[in-house]
Coordinates of C-alpha atoms in Angstrom, one line a residue:
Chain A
X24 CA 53.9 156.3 60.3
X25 CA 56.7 153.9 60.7
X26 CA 56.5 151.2 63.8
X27 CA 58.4 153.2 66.9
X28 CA 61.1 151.2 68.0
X29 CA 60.5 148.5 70.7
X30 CA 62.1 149.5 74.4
X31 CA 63.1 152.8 76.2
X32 CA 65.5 154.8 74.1
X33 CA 69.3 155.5 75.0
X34 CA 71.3 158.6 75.0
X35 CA 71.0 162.0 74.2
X36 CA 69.6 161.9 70.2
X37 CA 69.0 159.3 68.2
X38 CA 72.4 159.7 66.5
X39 CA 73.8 158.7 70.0
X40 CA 71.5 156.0 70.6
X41 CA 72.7 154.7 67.0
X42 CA 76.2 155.1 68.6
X43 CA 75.4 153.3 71.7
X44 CA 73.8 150.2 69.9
X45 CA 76.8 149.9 66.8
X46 CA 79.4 149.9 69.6
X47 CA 77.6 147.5 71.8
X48 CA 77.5 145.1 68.9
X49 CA 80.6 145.5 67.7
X50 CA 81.8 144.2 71.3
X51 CA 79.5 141.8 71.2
X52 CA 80.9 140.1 68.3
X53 CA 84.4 141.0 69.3
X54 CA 84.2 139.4 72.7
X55 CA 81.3 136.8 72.2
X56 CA 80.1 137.7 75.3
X57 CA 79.2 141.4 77.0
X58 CA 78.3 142.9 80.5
X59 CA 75.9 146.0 80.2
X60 CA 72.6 146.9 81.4
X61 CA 69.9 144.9 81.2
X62 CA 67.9 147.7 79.1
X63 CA 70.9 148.1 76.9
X64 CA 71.1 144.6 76.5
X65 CA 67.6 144.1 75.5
X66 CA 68.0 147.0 73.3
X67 CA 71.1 145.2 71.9
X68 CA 69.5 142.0 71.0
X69 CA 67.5 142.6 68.2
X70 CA 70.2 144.5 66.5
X71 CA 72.6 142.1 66.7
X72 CA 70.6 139.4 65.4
X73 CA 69.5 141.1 62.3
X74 CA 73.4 141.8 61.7
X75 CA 74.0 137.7 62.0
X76 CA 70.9 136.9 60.2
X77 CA 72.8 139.5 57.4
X78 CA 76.1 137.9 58.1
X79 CA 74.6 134.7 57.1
X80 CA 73.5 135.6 53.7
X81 CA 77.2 136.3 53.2
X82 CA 77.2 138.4 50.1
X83 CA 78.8 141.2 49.3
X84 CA 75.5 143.2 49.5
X85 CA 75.4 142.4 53.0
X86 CA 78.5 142.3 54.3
X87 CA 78.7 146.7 53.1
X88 CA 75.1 146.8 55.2
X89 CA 76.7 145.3 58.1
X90 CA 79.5 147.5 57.4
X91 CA 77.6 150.4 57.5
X92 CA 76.7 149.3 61.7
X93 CA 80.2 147.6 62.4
X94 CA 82.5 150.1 61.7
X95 CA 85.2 148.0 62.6
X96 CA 86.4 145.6 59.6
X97 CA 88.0 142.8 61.3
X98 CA 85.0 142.5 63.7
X99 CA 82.6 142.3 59.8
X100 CA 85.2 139.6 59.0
X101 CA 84.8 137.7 62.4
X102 CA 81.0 137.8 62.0
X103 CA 80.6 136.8 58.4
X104 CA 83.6 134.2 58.8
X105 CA 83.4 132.6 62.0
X106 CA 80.1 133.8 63.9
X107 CA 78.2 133.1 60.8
X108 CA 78.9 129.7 60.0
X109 CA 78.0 129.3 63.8
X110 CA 74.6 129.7 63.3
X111 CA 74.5 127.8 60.1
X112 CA 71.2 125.6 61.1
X113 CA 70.0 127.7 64.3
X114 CA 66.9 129.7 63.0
X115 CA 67.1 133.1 64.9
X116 CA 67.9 133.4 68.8
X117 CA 71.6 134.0 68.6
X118 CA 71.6 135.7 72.2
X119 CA 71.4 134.8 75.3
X120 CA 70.1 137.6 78.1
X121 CA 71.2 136.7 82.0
X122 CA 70.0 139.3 84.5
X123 CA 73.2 139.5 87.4
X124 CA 71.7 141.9 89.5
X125 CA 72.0 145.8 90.6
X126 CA 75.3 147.4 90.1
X127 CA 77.9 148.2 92.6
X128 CA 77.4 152.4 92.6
X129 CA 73.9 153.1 91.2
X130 CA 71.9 150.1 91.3
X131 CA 71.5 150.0 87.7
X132 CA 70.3 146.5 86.9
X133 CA 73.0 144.5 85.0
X134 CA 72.9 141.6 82.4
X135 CA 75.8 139.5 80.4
X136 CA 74.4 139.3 76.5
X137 CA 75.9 136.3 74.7
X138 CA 76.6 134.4 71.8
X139 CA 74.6 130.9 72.0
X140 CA 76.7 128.2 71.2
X141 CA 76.6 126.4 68.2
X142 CA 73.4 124.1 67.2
X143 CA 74.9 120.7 67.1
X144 CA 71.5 119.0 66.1
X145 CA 69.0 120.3 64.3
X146 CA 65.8 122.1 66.4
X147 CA 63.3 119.2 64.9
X148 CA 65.1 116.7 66.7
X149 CA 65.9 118.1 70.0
X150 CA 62.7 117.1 71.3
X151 CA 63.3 113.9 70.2
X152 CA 66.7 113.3 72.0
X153 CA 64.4 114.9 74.8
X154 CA 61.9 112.1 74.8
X155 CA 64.7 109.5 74.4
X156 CA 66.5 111.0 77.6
X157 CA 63.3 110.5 79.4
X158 CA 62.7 107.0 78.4
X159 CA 66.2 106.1 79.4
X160 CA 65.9 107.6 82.5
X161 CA 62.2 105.6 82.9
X162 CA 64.0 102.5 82.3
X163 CA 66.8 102.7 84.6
X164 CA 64.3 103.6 87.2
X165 CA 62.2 101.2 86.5
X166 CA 65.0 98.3 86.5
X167 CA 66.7 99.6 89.9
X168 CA 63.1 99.6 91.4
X169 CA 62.5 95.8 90.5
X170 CA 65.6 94.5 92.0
X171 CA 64.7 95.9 95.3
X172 CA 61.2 94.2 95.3
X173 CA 62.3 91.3 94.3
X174 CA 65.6 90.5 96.4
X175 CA 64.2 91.5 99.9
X176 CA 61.8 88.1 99.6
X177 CA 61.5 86.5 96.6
X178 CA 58.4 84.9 98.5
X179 CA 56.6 87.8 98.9
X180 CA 57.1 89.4 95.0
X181 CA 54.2 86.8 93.7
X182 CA 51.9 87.9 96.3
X183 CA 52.6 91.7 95.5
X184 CA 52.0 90.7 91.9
X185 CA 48.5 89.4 93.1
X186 CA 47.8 92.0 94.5
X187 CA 48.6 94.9 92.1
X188 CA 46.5 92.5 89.4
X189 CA 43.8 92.6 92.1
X190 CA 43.5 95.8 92.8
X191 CA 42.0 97.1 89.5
X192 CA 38.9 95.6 89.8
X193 CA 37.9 96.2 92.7
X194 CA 37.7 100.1 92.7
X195 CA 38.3 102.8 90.2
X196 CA 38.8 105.1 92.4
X197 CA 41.4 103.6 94.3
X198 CA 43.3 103.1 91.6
X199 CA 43.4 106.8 90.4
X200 CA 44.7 107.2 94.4
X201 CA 47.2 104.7 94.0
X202 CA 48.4 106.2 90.5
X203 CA 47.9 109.6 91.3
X204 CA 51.2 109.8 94.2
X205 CA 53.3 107.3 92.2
X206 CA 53.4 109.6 89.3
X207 CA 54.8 112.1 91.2
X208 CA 57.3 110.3 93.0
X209 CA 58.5 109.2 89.5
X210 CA 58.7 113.0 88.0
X211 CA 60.5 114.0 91.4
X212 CA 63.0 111.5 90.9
X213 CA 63.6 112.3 87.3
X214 CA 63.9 116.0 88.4
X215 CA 66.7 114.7 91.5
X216 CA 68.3 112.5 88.6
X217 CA 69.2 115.7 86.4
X218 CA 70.1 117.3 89.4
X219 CA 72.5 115.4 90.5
X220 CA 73.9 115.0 86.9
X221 CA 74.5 118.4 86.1
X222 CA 76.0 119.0 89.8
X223 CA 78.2 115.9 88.5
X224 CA 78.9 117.6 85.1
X225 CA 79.9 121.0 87.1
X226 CA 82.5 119.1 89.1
X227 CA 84.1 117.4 86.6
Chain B
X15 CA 51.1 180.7 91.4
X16 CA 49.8 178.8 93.9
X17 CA 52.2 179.0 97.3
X18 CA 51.0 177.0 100.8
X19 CA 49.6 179.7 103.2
X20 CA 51.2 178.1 106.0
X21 CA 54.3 176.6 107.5
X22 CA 53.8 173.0 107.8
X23 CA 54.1 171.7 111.6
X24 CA 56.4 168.8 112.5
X25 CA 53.7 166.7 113.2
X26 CA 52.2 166.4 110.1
X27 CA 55.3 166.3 108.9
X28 CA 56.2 163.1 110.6
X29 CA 52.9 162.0 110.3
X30 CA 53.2 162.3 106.3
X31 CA 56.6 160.3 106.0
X32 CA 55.9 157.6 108.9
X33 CA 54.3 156.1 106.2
X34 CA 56.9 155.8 103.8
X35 CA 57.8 152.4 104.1
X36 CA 60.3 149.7 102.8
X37 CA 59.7 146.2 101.6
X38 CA 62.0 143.3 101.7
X39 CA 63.5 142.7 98.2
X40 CA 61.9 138.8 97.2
X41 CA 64.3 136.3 97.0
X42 CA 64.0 133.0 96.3
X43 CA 66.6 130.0 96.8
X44 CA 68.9 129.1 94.5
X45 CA 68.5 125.6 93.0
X46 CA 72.5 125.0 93.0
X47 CA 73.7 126.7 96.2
X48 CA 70.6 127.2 98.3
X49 CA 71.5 130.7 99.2
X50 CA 68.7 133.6 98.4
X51 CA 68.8 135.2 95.3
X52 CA 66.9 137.6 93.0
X53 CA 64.3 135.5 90.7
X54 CA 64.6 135.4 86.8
X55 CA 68.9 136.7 87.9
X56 CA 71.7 134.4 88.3
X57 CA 72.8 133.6 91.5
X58 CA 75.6 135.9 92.7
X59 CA 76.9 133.0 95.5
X60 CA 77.5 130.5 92.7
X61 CA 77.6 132.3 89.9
X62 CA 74.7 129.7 87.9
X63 CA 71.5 130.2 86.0
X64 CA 69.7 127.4 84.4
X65 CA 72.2 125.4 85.7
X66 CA 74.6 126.8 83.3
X67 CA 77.8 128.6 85.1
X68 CA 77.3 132.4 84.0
X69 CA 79.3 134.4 87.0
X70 CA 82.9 133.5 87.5
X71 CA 83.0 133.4 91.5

């Protein structure tokens, strides 16, 4: 017995559902970007990525299975000549699914499916840029917290430094105390820094 | 087939659909704007998800 397909089935007969899904992904690819609803749109996805991932190959073997879903030719050509090369080094997850909400008349629950953009770095070191991000932002924190400790009393900033060497010792506990809430502080601020940075990156 | 034997009064009636009730639809603020919207949905004041600009407004 072959595996059903995945998600609630559209239409009248499976001939229209077949219908449904080679006309949504033919807009898709057309327009880069759809609105439908959200079952259709998760019905969509994995369609349309098998059609890239075919797209990708590029032969002509593929291109007449694509053809056989996209009826339309200059949408085949947009996929295999332009989509494609998009997706060159992204390894699957060409789509993007974002819920907007019940429709206007019956409620039905909407979604925009869209192409991703384009992979500029490879996925093994976007974790990496990720750390680096981080580290910068630790830094910059870290050198606008010491000028405000040390400019309100320069006096005072040796006795501080006593202290924090003291403190170690003298209770384990305490310590974890004194860690514990500073930790935080620093994760809030991070999550305030990007914030304000994407706000920043909206405006302009 | 099987047919109720008798009318059924206004009172249990009323009493059946008194409790029929609505909930509120959970919302939960939206980290650009503030205003409530549906979770796991972009926000339909501003338009953003995931900080990415999805709605034109």
């Amino acid at each position: 017995m072959p595996t059903p397909t995945k998600g609630p089935r559209l239409g009248g007969s499976p001939a229209h559902e077949k219908l449904i899904l080679a006309n949504l992904a033919t807009e898709l690819f057309k327009h880069g970007k759809i609105k439908t609803t959200e079952t259709k749109a998760k019905r969509l996805r994995p369609l349309a990525e098998q059609l890239i991932t075919k797209a990708k190959r590029g032969d002509l073997a593929s291109r007449r299975r694509v053809a056989g879903t996209v009826r339309d030719k200059d949408v085949v050509y947009v996929l295999f000549d332009q989509i494609a090369p998009r997706f060159a080094n992204r390894p699957g997850g060409y789509t993007r699914i974002v819920k907007t909400g019940p429709r206007k008349g019956d409620a039905a629950p909407m979604a925009i499916i869209e192409l991703v953009e384009e992979l500029e770095v490879a996925a093994t070191t976007a974790p990496a840029k990720k750390a680096a991000k981080k580290a910068t932002a630790r830094q910059d924190k870290v050198e606008a917290l010491a000028p405000e400790e040390e400019t309100p009393s320069s006096q005072t900033t040796p006795e501080t430094a006593d202290d924090q060497d003291s403190e170690p010792p003298q209770s384990a506990s305490g310590d974890k105390g004194a860690e514990g809430p500073g930790d935080q502080a620093e994760g809030d601020d991070t999550g305030t820094d990007t914030g304000t940075g994407t706000k920043a990156d909206d405006k302009a | 087939m099987a047919v109720p034997k008798r009318k059924m009064s206004r009172s249990n009636t009323r009493s059946r659909r008194a409790n029929w009730k609505v909930s509120a639809v959970a919302t939960v603020a939206c980290p650009q704007c503030k205003s409530p919207k549906l979770p796991h949905a972009a926000c339909s004041t501003c338009g953003t998800y995931n900080g990415r600009q999805v709605l034109e407004v």
